[in-house]
Coordinates of C-alpha atoms and ligand atoms in Angstrom, one line a residue:
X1 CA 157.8 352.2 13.6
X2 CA 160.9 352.9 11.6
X3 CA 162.1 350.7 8.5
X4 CA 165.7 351.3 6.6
X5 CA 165.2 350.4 2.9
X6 CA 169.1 349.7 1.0
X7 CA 168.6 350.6 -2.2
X8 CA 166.8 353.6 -4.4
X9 CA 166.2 352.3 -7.3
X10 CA 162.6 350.8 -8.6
X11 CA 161.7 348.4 -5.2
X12 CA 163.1 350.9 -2.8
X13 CA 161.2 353.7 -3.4
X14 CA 158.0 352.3 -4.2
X15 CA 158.0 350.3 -0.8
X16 CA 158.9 353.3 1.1
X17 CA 155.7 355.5 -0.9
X18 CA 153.6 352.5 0.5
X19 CA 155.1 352.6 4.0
X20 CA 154.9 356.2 4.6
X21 CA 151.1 356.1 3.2
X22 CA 150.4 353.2 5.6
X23 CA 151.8 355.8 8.6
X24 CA 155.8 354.1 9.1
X25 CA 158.9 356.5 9.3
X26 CA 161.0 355.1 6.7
X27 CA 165.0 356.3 5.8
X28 CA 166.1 355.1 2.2
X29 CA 170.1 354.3 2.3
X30 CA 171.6 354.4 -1.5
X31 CA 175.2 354.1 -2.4
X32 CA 174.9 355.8 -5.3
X33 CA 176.1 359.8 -4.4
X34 CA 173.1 360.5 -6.5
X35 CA 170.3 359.2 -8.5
X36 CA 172.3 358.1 -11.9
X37 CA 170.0 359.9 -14.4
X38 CA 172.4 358.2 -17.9
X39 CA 173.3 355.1 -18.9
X40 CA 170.1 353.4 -17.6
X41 CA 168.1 350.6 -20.0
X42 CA 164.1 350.4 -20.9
X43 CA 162.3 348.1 -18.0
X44 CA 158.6 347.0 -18.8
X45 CA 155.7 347.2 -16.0
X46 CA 153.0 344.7 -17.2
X47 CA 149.4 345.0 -16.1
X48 CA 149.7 344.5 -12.0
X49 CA 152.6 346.9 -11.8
X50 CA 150.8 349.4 -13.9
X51 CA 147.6 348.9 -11.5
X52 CA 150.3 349.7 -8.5
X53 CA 151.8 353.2 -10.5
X54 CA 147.6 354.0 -10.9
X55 CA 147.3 353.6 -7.3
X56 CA 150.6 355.7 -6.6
X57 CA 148.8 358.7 -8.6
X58 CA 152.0 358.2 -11.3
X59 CA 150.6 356.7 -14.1
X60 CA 150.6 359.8 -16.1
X61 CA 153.8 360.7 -15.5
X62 CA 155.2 357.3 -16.3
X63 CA 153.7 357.6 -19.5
X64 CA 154.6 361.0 -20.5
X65 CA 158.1 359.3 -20.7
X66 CA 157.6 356.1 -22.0
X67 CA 160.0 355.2 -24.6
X68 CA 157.7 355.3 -27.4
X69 CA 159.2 352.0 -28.9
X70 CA 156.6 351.3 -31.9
X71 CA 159.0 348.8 -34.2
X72 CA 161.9 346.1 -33.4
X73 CA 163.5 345.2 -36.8
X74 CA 164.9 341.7 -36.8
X75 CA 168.1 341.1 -38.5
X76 CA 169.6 337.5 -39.5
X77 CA 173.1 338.7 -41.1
X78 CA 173.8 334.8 -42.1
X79 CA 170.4 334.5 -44.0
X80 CA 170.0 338.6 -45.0
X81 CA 166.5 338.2 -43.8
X82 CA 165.1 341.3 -42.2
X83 CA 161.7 341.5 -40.7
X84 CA 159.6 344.6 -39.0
X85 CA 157.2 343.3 -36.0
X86 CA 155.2 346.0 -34.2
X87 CA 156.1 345.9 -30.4
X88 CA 152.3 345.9 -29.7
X89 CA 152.8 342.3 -30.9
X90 CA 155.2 341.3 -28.9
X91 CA 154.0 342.0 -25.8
X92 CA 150.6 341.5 -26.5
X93 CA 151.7 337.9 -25.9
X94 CA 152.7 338.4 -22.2
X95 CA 150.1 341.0 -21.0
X96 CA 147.3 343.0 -21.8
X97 CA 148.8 346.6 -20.9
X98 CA 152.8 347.7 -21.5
X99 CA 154.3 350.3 -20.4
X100 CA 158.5 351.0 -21.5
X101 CA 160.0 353.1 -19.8
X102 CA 164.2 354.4 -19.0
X103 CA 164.7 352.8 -15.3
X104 CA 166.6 356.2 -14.4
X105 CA 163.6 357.9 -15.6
X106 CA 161.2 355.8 -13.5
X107 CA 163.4 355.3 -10.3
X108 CA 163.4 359.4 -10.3
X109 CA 159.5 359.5 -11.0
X110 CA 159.3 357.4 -8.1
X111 CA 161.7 359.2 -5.7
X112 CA 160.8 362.3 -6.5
X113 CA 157.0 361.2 -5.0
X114 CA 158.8 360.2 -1.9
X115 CA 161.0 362.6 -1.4
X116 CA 159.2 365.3 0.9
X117 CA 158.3 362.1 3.2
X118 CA 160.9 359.9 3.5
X119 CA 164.3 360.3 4.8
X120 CA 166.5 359.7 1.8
X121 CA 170.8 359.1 2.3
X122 CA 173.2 359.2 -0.7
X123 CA 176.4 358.0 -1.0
X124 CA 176.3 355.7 2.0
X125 CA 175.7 351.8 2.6
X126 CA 174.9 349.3 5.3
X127 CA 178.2 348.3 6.8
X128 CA 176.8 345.7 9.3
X129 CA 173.1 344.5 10.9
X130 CA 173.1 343.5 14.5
X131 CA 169.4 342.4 15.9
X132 CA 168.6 343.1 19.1
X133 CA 165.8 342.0 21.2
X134 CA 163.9 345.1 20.0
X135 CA 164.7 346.3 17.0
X136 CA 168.2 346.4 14.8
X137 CA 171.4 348.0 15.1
X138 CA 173.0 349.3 12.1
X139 CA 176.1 350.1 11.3
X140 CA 177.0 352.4 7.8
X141 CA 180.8 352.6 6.0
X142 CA 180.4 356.7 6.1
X143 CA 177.4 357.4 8.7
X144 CA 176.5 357.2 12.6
X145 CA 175.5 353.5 13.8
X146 CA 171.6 354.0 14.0
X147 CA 168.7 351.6 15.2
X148 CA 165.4 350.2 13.2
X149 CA 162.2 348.5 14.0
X150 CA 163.2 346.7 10.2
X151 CA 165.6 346.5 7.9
X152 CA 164.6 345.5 4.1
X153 CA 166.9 345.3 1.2
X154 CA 166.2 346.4 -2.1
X155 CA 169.7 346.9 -3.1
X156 CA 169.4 344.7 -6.5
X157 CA 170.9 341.6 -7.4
X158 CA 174.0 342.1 -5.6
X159 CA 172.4 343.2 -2.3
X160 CA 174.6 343.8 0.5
X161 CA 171.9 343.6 2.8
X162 CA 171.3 339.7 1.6
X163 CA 175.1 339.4 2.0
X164 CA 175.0 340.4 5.7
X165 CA 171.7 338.5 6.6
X166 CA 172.1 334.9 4.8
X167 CA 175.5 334.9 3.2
X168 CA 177.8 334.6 0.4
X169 CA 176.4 335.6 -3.1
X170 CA 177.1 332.5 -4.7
X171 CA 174.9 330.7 -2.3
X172 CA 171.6 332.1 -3.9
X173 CA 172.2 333.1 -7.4
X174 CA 172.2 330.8 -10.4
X175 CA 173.8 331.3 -13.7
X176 CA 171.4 330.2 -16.9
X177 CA 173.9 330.9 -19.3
X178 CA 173.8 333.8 -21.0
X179 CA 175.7 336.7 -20.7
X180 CA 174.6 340.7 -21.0
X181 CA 176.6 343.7 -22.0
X182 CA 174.8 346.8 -22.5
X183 CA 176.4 350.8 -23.0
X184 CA 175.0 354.2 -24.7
X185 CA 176.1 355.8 -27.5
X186 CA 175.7 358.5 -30.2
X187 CA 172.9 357.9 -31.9
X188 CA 174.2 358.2 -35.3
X189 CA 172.0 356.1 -36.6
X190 CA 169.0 358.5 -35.7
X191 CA 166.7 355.5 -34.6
X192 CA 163.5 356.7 -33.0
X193 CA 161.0 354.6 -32.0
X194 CA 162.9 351.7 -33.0
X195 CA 164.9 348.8 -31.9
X196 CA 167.2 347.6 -34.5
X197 CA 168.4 343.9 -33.9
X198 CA 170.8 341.3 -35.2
X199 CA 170.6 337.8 -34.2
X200 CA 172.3 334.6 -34.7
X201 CA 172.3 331.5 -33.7
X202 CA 173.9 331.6 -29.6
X203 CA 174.3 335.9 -30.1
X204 CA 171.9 338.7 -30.3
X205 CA 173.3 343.0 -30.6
X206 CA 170.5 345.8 -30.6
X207 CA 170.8 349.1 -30.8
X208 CA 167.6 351.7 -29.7
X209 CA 167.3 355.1 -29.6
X210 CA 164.0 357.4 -27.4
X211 CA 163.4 360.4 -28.4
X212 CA 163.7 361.5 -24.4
X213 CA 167.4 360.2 -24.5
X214 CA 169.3 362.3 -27.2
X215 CA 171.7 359.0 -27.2
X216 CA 171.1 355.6 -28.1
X217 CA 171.7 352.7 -26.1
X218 CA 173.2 349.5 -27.1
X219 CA 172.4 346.1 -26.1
X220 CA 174.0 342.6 -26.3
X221 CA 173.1 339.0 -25.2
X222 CA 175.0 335.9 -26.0
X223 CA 175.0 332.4 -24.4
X224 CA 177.6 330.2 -23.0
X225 CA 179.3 328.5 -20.4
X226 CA 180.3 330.5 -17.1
X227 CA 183.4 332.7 -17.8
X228 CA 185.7 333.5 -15.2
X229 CA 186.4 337.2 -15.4
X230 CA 187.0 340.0 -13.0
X231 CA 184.3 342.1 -12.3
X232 CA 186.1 345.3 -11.4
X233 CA 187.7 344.9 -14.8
X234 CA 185.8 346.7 -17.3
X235 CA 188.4 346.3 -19.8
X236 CA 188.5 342.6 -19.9
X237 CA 184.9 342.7 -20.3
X238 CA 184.4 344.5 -23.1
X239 CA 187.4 342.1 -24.3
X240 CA 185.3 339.2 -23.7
X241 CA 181.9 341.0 -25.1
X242 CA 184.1 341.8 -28.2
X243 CA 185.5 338.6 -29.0
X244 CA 181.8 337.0 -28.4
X245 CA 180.0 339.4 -30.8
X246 CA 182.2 341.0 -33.0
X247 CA 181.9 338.9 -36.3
X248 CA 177.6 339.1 -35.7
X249 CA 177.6 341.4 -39.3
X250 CA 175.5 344.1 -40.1
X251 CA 175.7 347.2 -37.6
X252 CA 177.7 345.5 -34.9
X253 CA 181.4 346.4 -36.2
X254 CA 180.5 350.2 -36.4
X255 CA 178.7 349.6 -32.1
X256 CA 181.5 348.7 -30.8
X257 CA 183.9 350.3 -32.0
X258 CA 181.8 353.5 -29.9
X259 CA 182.0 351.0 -26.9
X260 CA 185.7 351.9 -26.4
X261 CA 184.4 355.9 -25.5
X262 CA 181.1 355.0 -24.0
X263 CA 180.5 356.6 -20.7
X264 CA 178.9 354.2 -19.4
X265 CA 179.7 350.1 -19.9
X266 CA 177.2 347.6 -17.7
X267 CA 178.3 343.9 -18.1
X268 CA 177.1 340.6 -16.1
X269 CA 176.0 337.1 -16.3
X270 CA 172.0 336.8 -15.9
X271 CA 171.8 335.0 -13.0
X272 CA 168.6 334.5 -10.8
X273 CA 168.5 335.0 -7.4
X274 CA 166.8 331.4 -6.2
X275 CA 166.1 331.7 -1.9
X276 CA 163.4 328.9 -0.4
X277 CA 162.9 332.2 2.2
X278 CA 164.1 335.7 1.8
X279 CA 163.2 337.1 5.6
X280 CA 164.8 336.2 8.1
X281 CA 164.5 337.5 12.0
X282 CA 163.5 341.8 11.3
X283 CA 165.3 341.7 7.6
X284 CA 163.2 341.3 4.5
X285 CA 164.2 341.4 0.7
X286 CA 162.2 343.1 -2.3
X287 CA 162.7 343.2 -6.0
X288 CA 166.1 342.1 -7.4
X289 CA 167.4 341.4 -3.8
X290 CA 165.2 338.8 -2.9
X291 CA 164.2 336.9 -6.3
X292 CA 165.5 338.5 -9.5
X293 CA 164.5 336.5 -12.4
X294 CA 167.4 337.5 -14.1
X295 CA 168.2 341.1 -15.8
X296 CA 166.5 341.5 -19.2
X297 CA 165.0 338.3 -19.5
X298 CA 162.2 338.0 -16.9
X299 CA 160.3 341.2 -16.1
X300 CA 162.1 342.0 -13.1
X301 CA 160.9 345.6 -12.7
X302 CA 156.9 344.4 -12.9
X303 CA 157.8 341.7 -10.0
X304 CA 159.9 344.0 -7.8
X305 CA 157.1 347.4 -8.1
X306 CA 154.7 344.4 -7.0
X307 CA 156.4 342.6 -4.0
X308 CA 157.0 346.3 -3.1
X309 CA 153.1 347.1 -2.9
X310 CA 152.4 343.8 -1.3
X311 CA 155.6 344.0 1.5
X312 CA 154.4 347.4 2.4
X313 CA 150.3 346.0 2.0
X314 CA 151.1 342.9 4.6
X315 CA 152.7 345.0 7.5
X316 CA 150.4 347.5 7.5
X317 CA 147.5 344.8 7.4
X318 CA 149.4 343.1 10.0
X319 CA 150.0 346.3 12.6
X320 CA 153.2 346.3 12.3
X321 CA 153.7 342.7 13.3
X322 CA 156.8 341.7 11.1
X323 CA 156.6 337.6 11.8
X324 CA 153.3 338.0 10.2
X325 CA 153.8 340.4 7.5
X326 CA 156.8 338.6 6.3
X327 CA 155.1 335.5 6.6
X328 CA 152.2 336.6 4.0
X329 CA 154.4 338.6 2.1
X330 CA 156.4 335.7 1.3
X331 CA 153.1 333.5 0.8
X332 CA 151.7 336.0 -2.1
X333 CA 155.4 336.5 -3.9
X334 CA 155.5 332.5 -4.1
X335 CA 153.6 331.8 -7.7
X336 CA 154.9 335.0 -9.2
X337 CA 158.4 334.5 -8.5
X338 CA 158.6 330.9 -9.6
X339 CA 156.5 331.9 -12.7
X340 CA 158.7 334.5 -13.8
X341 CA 161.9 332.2 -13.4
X342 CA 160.4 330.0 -15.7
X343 CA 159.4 333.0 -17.9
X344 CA 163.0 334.1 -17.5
X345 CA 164.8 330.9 -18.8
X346 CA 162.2 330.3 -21.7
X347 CA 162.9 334.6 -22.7
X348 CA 166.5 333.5 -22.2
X349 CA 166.4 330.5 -24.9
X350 CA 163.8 332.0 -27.7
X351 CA 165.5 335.2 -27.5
X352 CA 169.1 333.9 -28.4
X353 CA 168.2 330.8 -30.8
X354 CA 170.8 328.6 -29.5
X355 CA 170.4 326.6 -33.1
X356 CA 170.0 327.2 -36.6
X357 CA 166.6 325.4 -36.2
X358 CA 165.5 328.0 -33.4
X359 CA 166.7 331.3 -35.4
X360 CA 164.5 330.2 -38.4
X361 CA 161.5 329.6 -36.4
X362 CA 162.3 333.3 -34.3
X363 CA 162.1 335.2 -37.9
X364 CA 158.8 333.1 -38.8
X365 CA 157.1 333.5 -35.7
X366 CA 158.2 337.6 -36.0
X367 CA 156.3 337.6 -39.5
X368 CA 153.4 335.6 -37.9
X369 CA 153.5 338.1 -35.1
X370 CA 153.3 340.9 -37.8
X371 CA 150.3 339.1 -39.9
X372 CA 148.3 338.7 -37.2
X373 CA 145.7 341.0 -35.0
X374 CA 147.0 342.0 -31.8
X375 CA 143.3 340.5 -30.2
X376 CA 144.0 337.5 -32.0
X377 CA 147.6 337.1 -30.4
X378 CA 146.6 337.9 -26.8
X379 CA 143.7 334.8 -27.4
X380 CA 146.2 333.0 -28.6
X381 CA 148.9 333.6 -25.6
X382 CA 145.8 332.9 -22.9
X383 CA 145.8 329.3 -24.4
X384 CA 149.7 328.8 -23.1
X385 CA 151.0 327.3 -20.5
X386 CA 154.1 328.0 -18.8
X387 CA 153.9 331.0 -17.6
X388 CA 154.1 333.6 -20.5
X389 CA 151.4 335.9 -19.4
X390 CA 152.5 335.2 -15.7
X391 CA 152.3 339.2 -15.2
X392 CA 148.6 339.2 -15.7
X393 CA 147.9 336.6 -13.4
X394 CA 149.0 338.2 -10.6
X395 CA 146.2 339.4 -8.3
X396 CA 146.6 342.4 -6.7
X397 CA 144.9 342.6 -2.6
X398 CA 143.5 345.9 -1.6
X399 CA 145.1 346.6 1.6
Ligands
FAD401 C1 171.1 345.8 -18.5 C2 169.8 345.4 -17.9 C3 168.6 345.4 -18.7 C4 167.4 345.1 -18.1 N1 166.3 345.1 -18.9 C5 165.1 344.9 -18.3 C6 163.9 344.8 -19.1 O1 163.9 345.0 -20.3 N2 162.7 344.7 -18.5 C7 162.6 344.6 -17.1 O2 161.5 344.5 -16.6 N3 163.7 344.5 -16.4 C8 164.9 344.7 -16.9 N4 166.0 344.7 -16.1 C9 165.9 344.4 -14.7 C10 165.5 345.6 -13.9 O3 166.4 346.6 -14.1 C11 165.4 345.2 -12.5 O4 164.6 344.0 -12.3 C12 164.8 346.2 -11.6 O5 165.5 347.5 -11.8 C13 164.8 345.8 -10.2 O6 164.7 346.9 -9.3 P1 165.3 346.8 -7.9 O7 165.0 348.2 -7.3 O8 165.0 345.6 -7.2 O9 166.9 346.7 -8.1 P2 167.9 347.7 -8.9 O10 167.2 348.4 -10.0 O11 169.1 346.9 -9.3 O12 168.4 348.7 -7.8 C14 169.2 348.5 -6.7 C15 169.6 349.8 -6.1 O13 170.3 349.6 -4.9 C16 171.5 350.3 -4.9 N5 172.5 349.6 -4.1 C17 173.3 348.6 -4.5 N6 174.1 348.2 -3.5 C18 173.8 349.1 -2.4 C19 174.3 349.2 -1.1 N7 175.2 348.4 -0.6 N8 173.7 350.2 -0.3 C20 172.8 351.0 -0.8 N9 172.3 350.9 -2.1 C21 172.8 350.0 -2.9 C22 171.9 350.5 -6.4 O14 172.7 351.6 -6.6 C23 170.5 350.7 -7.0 O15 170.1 352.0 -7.0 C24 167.3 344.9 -16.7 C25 168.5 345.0 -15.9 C26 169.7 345.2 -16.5 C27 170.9 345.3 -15.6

């Protein structure tokens, strides 16, 4: 049987190390002429999807280049308050095991464990997806037309392959208002092991540095109503980013001033991607495609390295039978996707105080986090409701 995977990035590769492993011939389309090894930004894999990269034989070398994140200091420039939490802390609140790691430097950990078995084409994408009564026809913008058993899309948030099978964009993403620039620097301040952050109320800049990087990476969040800007337009971007963020205080003059010569500039609204189904006919979705909680916000990279598993897991549980497999797959997804959307807007709101009220209680509860034993905080976070250690709760099947 032979599946096309759009997309090489985190979903894409790990579904097609599942596939091949379960006996499919799989081809991985990327647009990209290349995997883009700068510019990237740190993605977490909680518990399940460090069970998955244990499974995959990959754990090791995931954690050989783990950021090494140890401290985020937390800024309030209107109050001059500055507080240290240990990033054990934090995320001993949403799961029991963390792993940080550069996306570039997973997605190539991840490729490079595919590569010998799975067809892989760069610089090309999916111009067109005919079904037939046996398979699928598929056109490319640079290659020969060339026929599937499947076609699945984990081409990210803006996925083409959703695009051609259920429509417009607009029709399946929602905006929960807040915006996200992010772009790498010099890293003149010599941070290592640290994320150094400035928040106000509605605003947030941070700035990290890894000692695998050799740059630092700058990140900024701020909420607000939907702006209509052009996408193509980097310029007016980092206008708009400028005029949101500039007057934060502390570090943030001297960050963007570097923005103007940064070599790489990534800017977007978080927006989910909400779908009742994301399969239809011999086209699937995984990862950002299908059900992105939003970027930054909602643990994305954890949810898509576990719909990949699972995708792979239903059709080769189900012979091949793609009504069936898609059926399941979607079944399992269900309670982790709508967890993590929840996750995701909550993230989105105590992350960027959106009121004086808010920001005071973010730099207590950092201080509380700080005062008190990591075993104490993960007892504490099982209490909660709502979906904050919805990473955990995931079950993994063995298939
Ligand atoms: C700035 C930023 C910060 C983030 N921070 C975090 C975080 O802290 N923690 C976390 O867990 N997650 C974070 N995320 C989200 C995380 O990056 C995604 O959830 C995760 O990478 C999803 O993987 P994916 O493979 O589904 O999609 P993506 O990583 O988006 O990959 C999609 C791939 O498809 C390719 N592609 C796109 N269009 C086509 C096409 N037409 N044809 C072929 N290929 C195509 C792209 O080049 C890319 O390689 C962040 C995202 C962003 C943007």
């Amino acid at each position: 049987m032979r599946i096309l995977v759009s997309g090489a990035s985190v979903a894409g590769p790990v579904l097609a190390y599942w596939l091949r492993r379960y006996g499919f011939d799989v081809t991985v389309v990327e647009r990209a002429g290349s995997l883009r090894k700068t510019a990237g930004h740190a993605v977490d894999l909680f518990r399940p999807a460090v069970r998955v990269v244990e499974r995959m034989g990959l754990r090791e070398k995931i954690e050989a280049k783990k950021t090494g994140t140890d401290i985020v200091t937390l800024v309030a420039p209107r109050t001059g308050r500055r507080v240290d939490v240990k990033v054990a802390n934090l995320t001993a609140a949403v799961s029991d095991e963390h792993i940080e790691v550069m996306r570039d430097e997973l997605s190539t950990i991840f490729y490079e464990a595919t590569r010998e078995h799975v067809e892989y084409v760069f610089g090309d994408s999916i111009a067109s997806i005919v079904e037939v009564s046996d398979g699928v026809e598929v056109t490319f913008e640079r290659g020969d037309p060339r026929r599937f058993d499947l076609v699945v899309g984990a081409d990210g948030l803006h996925s083409t392959v959703r695009r051609l099978t259920f429509g417009p964009e607009e029709r399946f993403t929602t905006f929960i208002g807040a915006y996200l620039g992010v772009f790498s620097l010099p890293n003149y301040l010599n941070l290592d092991g640290q994320v150094l952050t400035y928040v106000d109320v509605g605003r947030l800049a941070g700035i990290y540095g890894d000692r695998h990087l050799g740059d630092a990476r700058a990140i900024f969040l701020f909420h607000g109503e939907q702006i209509d800007y052009d996408y193509r337009d980097i310029e007016q971007q980092k206008q708009i980013l400028r005029s949101r963020i500039a007057s934060l205080g502390g570090e943030v003059g001297r960050l963007l001033e570097h923005m103007a010569d940064s070599p790489a500039f990534y800017f977007d609204s978080i927006t989910q991607v909400r779908m009742e189904s994301w399969s239809r006919g011999r086209v699937t979705l995984v990862g950002d495609a299908g059900y992105s909680p939003g970027p930054a916000v909602g643990g994305g990279t954890s949810l898509a390295i576990v719909g990949a598993y699972v995708l792979a897991g239903e059709l080769a549980a189900a012979g091949g039978d793609h009504v069936k497999a898609f059926t399941s797959y979607e079944r399992e997804m269900h309670a982790p996707v709508l967890a993590s959307r929840t996750f995701a807007r909550g993230t989105a709101r105590t992350l960027v105080p959106d009121s004086a009220g808010r920001l005071w209680a973010m730099v207590q509860a950092a201080r509380l986090a700080n005062a008190l034993p990591t075993g104490l905080i993960r007892s504490l976070s099982k209490l909660q409701r709502g979906g904050a250690r919805l990473h955990d709760e995931i079950r993994l099947k063995d298939y």
